[in-house]
CSV table of C-alpha atoms and ligand atoms in Angstrom, one decimal:
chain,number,residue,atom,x,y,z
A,843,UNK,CA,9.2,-19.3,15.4
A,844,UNK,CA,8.6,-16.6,12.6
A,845,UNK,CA,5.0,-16.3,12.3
A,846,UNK,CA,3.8,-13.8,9.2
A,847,UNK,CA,0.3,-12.6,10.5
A,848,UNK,CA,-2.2,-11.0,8.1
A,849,UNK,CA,-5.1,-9.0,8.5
A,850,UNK,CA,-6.7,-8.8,4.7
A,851,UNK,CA,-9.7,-6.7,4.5
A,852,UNK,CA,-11.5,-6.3,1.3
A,853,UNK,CA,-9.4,-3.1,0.2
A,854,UNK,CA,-5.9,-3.3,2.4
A,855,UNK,CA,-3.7,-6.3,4.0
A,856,UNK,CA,-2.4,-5.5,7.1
A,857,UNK,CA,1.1,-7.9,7.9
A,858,UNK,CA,3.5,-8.4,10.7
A,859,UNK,CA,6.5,-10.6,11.0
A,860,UNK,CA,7.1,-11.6,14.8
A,861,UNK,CA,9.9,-14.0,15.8
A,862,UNK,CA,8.0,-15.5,19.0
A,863,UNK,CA,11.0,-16.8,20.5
A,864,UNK,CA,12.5,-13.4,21.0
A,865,UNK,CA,12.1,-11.3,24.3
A,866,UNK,CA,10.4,-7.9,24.2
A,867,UNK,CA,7.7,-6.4,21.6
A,868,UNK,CA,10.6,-4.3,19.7
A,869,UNK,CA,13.2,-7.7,19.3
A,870,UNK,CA,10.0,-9.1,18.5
A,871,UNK,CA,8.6,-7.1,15.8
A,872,UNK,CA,10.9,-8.0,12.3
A,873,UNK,CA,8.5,-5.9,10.0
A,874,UNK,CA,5.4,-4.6,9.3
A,875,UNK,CA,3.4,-2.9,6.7
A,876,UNK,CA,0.1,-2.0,5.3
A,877,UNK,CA,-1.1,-2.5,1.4
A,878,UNK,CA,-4.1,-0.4,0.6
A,879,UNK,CA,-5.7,0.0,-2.5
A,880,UNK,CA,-6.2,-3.7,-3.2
A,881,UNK,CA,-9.1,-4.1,-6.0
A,882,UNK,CA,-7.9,-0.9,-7.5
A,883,UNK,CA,-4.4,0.0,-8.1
A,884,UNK,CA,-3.4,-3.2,-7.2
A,885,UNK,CA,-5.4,-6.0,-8.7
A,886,UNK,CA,-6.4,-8.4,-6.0
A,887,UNK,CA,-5.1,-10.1,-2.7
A,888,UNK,CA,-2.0,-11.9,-4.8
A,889,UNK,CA,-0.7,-9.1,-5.9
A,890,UNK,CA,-1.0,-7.7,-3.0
A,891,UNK,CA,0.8,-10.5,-0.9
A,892,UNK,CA,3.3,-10.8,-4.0
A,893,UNK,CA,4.2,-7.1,-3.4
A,894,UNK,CA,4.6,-7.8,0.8
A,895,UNK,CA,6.9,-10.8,0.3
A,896,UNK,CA,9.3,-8.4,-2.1
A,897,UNK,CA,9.1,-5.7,0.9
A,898,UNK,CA,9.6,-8.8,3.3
A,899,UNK,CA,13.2,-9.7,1.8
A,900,UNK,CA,15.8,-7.1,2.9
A,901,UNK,CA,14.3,-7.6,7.0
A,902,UNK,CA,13.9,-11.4,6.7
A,903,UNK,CA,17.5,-11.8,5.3
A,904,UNK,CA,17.0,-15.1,3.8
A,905,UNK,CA,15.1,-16.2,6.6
A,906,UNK,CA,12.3,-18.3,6.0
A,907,UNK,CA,8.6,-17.8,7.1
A,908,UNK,CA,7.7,-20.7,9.7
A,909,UNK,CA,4.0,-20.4,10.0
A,910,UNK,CA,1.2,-17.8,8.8
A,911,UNK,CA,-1.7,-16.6,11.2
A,912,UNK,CA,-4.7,-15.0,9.6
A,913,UNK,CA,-7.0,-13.0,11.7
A,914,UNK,CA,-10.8,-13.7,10.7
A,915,UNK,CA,-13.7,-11.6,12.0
A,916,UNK,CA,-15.7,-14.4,11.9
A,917,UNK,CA,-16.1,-17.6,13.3
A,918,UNK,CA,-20.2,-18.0,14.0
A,919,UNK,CA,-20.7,-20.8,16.3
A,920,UNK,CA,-18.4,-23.1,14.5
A,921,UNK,CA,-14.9,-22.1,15.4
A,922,UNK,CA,-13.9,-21.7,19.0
A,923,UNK,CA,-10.6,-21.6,19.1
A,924,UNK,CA,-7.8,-21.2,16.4
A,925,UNK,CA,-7.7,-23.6,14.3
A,926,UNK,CA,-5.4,-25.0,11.4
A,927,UNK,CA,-6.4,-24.3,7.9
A,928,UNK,CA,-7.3,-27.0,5.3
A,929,UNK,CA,-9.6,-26.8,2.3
A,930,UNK,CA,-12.6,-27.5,4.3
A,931,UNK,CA,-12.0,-24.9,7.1
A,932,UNK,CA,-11.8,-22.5,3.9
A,933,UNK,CA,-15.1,-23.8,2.9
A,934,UNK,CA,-16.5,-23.2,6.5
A,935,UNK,CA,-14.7,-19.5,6.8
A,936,UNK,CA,-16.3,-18.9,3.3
A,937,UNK,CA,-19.7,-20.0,4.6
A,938,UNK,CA,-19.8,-17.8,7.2
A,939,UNK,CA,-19.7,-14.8,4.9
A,940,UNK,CA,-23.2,-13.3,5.3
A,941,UNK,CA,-22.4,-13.2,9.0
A,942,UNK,CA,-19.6,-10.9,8.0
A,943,UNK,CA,-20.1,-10.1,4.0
A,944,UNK,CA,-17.3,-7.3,4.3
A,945,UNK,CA,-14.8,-9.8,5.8
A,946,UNK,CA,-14.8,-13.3,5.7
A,947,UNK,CA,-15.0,-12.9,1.4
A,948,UNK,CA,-11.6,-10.8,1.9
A,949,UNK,CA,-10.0,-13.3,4.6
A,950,UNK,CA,-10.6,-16.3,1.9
A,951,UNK,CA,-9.0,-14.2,-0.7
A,952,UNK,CA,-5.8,-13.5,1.7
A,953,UNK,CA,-5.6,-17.2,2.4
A,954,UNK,CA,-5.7,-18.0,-1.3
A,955,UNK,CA,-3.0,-16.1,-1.8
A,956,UNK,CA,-1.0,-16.7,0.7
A,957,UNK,CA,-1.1,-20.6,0.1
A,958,UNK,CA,0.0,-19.7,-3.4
A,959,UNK,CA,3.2,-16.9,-2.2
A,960,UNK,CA,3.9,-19.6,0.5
A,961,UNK,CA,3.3,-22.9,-0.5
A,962,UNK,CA,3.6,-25.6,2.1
A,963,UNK,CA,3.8,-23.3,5.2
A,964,UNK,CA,1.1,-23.9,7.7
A,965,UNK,CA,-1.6,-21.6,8.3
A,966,UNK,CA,-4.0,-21.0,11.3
A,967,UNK,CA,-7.0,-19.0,11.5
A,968,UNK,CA,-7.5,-16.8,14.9
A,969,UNK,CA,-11.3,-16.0,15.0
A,970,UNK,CA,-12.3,-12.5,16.3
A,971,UNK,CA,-15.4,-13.4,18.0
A,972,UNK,CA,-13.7,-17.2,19.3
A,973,UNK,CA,-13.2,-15.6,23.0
A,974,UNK,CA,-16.7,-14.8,23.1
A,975,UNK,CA,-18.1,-18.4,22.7
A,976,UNK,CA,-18.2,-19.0,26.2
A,977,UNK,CA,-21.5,-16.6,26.4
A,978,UNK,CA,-24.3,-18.6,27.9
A,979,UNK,CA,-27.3,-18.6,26.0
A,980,UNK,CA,-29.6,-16.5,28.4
A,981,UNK,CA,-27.1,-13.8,27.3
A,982,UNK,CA,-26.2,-14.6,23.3
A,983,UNK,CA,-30.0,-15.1,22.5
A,984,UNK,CA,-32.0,-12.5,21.4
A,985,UNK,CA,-35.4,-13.1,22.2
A,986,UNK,CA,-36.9,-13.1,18.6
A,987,UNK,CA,-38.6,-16.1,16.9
A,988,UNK,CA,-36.4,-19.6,16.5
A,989,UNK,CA,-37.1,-19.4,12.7
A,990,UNK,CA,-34.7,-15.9,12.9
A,991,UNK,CA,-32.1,-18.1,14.6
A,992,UNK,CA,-32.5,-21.2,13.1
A,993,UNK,CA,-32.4,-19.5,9.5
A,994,UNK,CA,-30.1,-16.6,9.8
A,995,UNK,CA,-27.9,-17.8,13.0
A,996,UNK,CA,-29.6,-14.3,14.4
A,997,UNK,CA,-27.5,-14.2,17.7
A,998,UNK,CA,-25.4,-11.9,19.7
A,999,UNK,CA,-21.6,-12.9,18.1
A,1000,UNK,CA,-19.3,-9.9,19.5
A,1001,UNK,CA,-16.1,-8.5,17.7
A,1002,UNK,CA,-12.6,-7.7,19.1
A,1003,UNK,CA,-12.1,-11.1,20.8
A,1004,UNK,CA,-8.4,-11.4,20.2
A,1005,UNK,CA,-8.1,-8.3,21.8
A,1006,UNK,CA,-10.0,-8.6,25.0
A,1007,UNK,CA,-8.9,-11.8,25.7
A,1008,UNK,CA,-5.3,-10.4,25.5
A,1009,UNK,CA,-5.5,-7.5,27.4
A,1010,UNK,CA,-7.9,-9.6,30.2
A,1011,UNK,CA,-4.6,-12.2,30.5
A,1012,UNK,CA,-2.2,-9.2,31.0
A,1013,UNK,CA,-4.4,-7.2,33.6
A,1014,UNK,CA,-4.8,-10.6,36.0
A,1015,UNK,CA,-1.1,-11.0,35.5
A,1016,UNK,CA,-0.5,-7.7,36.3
A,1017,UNK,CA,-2.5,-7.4,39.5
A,1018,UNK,CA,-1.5,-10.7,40.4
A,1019,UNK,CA,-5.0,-12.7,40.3
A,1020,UNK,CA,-5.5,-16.2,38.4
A,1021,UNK,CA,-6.9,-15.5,35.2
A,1022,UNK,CA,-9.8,-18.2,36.3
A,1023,UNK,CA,-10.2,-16.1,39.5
A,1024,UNK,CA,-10.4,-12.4,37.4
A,1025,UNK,CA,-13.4,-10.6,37.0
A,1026,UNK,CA,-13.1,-7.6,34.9
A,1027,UNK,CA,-14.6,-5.2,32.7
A,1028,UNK,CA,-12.4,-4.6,29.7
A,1029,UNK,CA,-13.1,-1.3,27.2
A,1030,UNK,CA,-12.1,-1.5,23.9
A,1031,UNK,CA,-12.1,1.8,22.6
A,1032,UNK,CA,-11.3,2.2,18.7
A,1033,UNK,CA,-12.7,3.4,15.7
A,1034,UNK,CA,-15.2,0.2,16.4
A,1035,UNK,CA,-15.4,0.1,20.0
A,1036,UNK,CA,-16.8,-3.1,22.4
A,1037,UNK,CA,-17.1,-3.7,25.9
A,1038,UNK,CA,-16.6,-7.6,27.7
A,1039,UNK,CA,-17.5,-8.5,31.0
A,1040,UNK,CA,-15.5,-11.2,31.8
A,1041,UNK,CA,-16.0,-13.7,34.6
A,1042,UNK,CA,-13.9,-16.1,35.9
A,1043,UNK,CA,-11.1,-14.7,32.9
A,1044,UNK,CA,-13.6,-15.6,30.2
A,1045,UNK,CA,-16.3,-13.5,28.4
A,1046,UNK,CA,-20.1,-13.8,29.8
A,1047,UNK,CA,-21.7,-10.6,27.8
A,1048,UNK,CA,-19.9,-8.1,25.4
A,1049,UNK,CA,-21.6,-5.2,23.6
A,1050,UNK,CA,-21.6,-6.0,19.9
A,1051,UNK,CA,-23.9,-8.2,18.8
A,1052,UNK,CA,-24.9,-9.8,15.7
A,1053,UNK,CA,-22.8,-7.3,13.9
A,1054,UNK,CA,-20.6,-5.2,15.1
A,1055,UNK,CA,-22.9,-2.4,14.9
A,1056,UNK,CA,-24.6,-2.8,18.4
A,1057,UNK,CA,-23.9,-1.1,21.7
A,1058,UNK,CA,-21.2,1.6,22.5
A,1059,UNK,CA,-21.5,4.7,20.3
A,1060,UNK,CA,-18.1,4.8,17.7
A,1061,UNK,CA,-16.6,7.1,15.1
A,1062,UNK,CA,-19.2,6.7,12.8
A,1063,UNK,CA,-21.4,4.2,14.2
A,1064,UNK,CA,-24.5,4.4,16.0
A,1065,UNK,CA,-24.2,1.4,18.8
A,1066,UNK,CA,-27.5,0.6,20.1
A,1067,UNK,CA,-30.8,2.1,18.6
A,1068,UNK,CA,-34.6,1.2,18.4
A,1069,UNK,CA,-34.6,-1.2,15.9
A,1070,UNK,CA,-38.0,0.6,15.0
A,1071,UNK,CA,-36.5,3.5,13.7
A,1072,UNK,CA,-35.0,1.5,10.8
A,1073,UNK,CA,-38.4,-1.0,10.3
A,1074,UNK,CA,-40.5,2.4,10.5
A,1075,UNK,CA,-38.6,5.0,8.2
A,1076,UNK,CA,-38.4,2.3,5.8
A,1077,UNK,CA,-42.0,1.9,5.5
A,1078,UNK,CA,-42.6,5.6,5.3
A,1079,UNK,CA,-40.0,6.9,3.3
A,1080,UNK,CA,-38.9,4.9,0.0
A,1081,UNK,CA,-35.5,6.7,-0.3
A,1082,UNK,CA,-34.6,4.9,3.5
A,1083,UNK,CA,-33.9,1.5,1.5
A,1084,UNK,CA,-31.9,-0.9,3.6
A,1085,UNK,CA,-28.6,0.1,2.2
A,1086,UNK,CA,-29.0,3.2,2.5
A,1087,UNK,CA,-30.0,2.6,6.2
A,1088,UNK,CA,-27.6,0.3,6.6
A,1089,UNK,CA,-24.8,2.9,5.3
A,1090,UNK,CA,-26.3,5.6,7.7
A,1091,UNK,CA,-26.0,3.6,10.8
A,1092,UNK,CA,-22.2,2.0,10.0
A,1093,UNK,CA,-20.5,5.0,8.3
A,1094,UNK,CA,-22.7,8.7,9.0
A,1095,UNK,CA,-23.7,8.2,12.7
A,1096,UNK,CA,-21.7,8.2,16.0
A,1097,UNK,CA,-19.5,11.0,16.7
A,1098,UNK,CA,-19.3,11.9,13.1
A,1099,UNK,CA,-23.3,12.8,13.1
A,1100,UNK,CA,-23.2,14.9,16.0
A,1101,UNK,CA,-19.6,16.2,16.2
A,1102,UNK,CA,-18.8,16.3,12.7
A,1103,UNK,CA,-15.4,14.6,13.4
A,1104,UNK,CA,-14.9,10.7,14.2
A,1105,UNK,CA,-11.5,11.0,15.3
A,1106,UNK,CA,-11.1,11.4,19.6
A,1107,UNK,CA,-8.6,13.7,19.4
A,1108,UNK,CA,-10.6,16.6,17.1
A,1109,UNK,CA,-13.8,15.6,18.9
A,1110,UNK,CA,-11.9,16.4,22.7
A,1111,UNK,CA,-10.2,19.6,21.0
A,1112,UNK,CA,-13.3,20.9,19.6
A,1113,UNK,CA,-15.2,20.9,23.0
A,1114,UNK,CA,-12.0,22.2,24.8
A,1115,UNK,CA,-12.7,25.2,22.4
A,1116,UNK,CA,-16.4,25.7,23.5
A,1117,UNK,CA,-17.5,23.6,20.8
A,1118,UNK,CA,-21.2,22.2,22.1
A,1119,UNK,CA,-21.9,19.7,19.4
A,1120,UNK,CA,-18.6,18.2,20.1
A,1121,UNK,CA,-19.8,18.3,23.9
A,1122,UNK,CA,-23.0,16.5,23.2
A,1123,UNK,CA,-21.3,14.1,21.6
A,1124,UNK,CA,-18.5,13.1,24.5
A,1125,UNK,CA,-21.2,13.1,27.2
A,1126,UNK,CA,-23.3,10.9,25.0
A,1127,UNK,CA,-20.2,8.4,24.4
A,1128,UNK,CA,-19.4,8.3,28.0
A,1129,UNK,CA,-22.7,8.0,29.1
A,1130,UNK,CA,-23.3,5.1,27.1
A,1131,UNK,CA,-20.1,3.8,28.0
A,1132,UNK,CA,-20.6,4.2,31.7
A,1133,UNK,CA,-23.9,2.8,31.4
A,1134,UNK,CA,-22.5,-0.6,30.3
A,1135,UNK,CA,-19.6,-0.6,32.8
A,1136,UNK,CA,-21.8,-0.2,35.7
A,1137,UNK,CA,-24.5,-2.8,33.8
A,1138,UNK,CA,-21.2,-5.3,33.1
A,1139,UNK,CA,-19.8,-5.0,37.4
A,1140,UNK,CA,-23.4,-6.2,38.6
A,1141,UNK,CA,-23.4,-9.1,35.6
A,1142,UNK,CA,-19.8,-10.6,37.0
A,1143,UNK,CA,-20.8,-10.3,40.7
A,1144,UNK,CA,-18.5,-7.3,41.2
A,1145,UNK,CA,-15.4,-6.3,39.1
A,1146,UNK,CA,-12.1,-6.6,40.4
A,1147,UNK,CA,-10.8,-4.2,37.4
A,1148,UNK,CA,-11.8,-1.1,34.8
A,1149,UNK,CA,-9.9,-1.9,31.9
A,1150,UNK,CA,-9.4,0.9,29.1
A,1151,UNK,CA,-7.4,-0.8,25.7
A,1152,UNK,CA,-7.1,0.7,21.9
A,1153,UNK,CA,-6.9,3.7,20.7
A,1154,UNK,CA,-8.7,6.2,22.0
A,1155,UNK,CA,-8.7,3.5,25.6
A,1156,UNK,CA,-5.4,4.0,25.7
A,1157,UNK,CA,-4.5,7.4,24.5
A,1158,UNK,CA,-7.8,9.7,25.1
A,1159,UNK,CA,-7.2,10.5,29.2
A,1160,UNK,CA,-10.0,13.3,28.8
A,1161,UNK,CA,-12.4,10.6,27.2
A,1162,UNK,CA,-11.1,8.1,30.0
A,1163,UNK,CA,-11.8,11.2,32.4
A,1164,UNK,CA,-15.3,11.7,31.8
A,1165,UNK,CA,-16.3,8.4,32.0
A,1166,UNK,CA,-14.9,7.4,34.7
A,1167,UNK,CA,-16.3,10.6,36.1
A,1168,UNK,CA,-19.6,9.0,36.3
A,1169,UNK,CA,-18.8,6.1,38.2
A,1170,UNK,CA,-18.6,7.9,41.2
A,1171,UNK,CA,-21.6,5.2,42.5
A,1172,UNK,CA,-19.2,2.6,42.5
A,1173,UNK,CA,-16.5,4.5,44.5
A,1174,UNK,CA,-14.4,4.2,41.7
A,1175,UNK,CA,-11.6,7.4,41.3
A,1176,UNK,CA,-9.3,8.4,39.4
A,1177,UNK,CA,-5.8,9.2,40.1
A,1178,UNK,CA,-5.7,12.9,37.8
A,1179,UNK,CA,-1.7,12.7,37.3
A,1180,UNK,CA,-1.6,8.6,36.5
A,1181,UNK,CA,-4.1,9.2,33.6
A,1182,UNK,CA,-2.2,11.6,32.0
A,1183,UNK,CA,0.9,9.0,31.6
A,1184,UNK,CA,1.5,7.3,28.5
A,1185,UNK,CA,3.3,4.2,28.4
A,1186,UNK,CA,3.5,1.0,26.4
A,1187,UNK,CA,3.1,-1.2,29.9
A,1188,UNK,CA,0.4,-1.9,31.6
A,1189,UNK,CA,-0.5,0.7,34.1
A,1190,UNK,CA,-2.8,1.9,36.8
A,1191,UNK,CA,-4.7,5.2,36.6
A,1192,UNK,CA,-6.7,5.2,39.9
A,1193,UNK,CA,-6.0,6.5,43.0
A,1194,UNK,CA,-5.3,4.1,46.2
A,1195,UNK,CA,-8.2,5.0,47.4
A,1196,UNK,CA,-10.3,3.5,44.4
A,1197,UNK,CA,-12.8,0.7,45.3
A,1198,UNK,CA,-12.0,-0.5,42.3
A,1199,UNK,CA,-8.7,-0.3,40.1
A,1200,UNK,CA,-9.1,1.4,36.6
A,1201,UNK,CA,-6.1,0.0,34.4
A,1202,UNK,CA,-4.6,0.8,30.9
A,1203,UNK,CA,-3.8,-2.0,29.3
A,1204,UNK,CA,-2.1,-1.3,25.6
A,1205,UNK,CA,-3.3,-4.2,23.6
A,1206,UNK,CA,-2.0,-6.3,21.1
A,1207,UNK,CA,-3.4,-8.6,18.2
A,1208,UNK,CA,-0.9,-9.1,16.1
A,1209,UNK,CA,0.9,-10.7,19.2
A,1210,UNK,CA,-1.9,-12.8,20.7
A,1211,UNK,CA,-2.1,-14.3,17.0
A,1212,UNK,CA,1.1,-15.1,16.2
A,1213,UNK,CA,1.3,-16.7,20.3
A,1214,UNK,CA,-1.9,-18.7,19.1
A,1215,UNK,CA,-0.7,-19.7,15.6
A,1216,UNK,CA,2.6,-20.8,17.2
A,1217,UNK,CA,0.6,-22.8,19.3
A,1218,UNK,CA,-1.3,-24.6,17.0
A,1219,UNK,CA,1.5,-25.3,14.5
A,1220,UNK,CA,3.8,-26.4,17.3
A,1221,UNK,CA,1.4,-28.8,18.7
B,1153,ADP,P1,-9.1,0.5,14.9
B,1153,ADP,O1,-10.4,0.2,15.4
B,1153,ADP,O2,-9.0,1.1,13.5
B,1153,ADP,O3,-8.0,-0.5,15.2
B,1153,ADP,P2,-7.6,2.1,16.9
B,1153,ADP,O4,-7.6,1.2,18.0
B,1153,ADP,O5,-6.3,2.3,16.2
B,1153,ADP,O6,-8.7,1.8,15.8
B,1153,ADP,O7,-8.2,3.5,17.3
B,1153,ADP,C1,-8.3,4.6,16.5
B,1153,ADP,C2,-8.9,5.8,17.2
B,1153,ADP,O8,-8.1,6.1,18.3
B,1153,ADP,C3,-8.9,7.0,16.3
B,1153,ADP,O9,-10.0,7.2,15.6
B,1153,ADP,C4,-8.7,8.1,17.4
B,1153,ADP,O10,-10.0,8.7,17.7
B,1153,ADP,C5,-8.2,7.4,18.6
B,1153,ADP,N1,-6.9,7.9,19.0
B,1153,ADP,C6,-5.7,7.6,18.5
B,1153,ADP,N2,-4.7,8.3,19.1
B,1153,ADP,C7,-5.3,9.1,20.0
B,1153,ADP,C8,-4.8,10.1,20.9
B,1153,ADP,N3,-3.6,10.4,21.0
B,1153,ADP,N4,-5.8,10.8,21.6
B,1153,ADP,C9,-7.1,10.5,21.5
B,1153,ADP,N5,-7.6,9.6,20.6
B,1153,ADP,C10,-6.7,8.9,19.9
């Protein structure tokens, strides 16, 4: 099947064309691209998807699209699964929008547009936080008053779903457990970065919460902080409004506030040089990170995996170093010569010797959506 999956956000649409009944990621892969600029120099989402379908025409080669699959941050409590679009789950994606008020609003806009560029051609919406609906409640709740939840959904929702349940299929596959039998602890490590601990091959706690502010420490994000320090500066200081805080927390904190960089890369060279900020900064983010790993093994009775995806989870073996450096506690150790490999394939980085194995697992949305999209349509 040739599934078209699009990742609109409110400035840029993000496409793939995969043909799902081909073997291996590069047979697989028909084209891609990435339209920025949408709002300014191009005038909204149509043009935008009118522009990819002229780019689409010399690799399709006449060939038709099949089925669309739109990634949506989004789902609240109302979508668990993928799900087939039709004017009402539009209506419901659209409602959602203060959950998410930089996605969802740009995710109704790409579906607009796409029903107009490809009339009749079946649509599915894969919901980043779906694979995180099987929290219990004991975890998901936080423990403010019921007119909070009841009012604003307040609740812990988690981000990059698609992609932890991808990589947690992959990593029982590749050390041969049944997913329903694989306990893990998957890092997602990007410019937003999560954590899931996954029990029994689904999710029972991740690190982002109602927004995808909370936990880890990212590029330019501040993870978890006393929600005080917001309530309290805004009371004292008039200039702290709420979206100026809100602006502070999302796009000047993280490594950017204390290393001056957001990108890995700079951040690791910059401390290889000497750089102390940029130190400061890495044993902050692995610290954090370690904190939750260790938090995440006792939660699921005992991990039978470390999993490092995205990114700097993939590609950062210095970041990968240092936190794993830290879980000396848990016997866990790193084989020095296996973290230095890159490869597209799943692979192990620990040493034989490991109590626990420590995989990098490259992941892949654009792949787990089209797979799920095909599913839906098919059925
Ligand atoms: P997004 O959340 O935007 O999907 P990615 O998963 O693509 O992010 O991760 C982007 C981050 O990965 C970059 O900010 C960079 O810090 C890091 N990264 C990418 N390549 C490398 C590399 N070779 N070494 C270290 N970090 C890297």
């Amino acid at each position: 099947m040739l599934v078209l999956v699009i990742n609109c956000g409110s400035s840029s649409v993000k496409y793939q064309v995969r043909d799902t009944d081909q073997q291996g990621e590069g047979n697989q892969v028909i084209a891609k691209g990435l339209i920025e600029n949408v709002g300014t120099k191009i005038p909204d989402h149509t043009a935008a998807l009118a522009i990819m379908a002229e780019e689409l025409k010399t690799p399709l080669h006449g060939k038709t699209i099949d089925s669309i699959g739109h990634r949506v941050v989004q789902g609240g409590d109302v979508f668990t699964e993928p799900v087939l679009i039709d004017d009402q789950v539009l209506q419901q994606i659209d409602d959602l929008s203060p959950l998410a008020p930089l996605h969802n609003p740009a995710h109704v806009l790409g579906i607009k547009a796409a029903t107009e560029t490809y009339p009749g051609v079946p649509q599915v919406a894969v919901f980043d936080n779906a694979f995180h609906s099987t929290m219990p409640e004991y975890v998901y709740r936080y423990a403010v008053p019921e007119e909070l939840v009841e009012k604003y959904g307040v609740r812990r929702y988690g981000a990059h779903g698609t992609s932890h349940d991808y990589v947690t299929g992959v990593a029982a596959e590749y050390l041969g457990v049944e997913r329903d039998q694989f306990n893990a602890v998957v890092a997602h490590l990007g410019n937003g970065a999560s954590i899931t601990a996954v029990e029994g091959g689904k999710c029972l706690d991740t690190s982002m919460g109602y927004t995808p502010l909370a936990g880890l420490i990212m590029g330019t994000r501040s993870g978890d902080i006393d929600p005080s320090v917001l309530t309290n500066l805004m009371m004292r200081d008039p200039e702290l409004t709420p979206e100026r805080m809100d602006q502070m927390l999302n796009k000047e904190s993280g490594l950017l506030a204390i290393a001056g960089n957001n990108d890995m890369r700079a951040v690791v060279e910059a401390m290889e040089g000497g750089d102390e900020r940029a130190k400061l900064a890495l044993d902050m983010a692995s610290y954090r990170l370690a904190k939750y790993i260790g938090g995440y093994h006792v939660a699921v009775g005992g991990m039978q995996a470390l999993i490092f995806t995205a990114g700097i989870g993939e590609n950062s073996s210095p970041f990968r170093e240092l936190t794993v450096s830290r879980l000396g506690a848990l016997g866990i150790k790193l084989d020095m010569a296996a973290n230095q490999v890159r490869s597209d394939e799943p692979h192990l980085i620990s040493t034989e010797d490991s109590a626990i194995p420590v995989l990098v697992v490259p992941t892949n949305e654009e792949k787990a959506i089209a797979e799920a999209t095909e599913v839906i349509v098919a059925g």
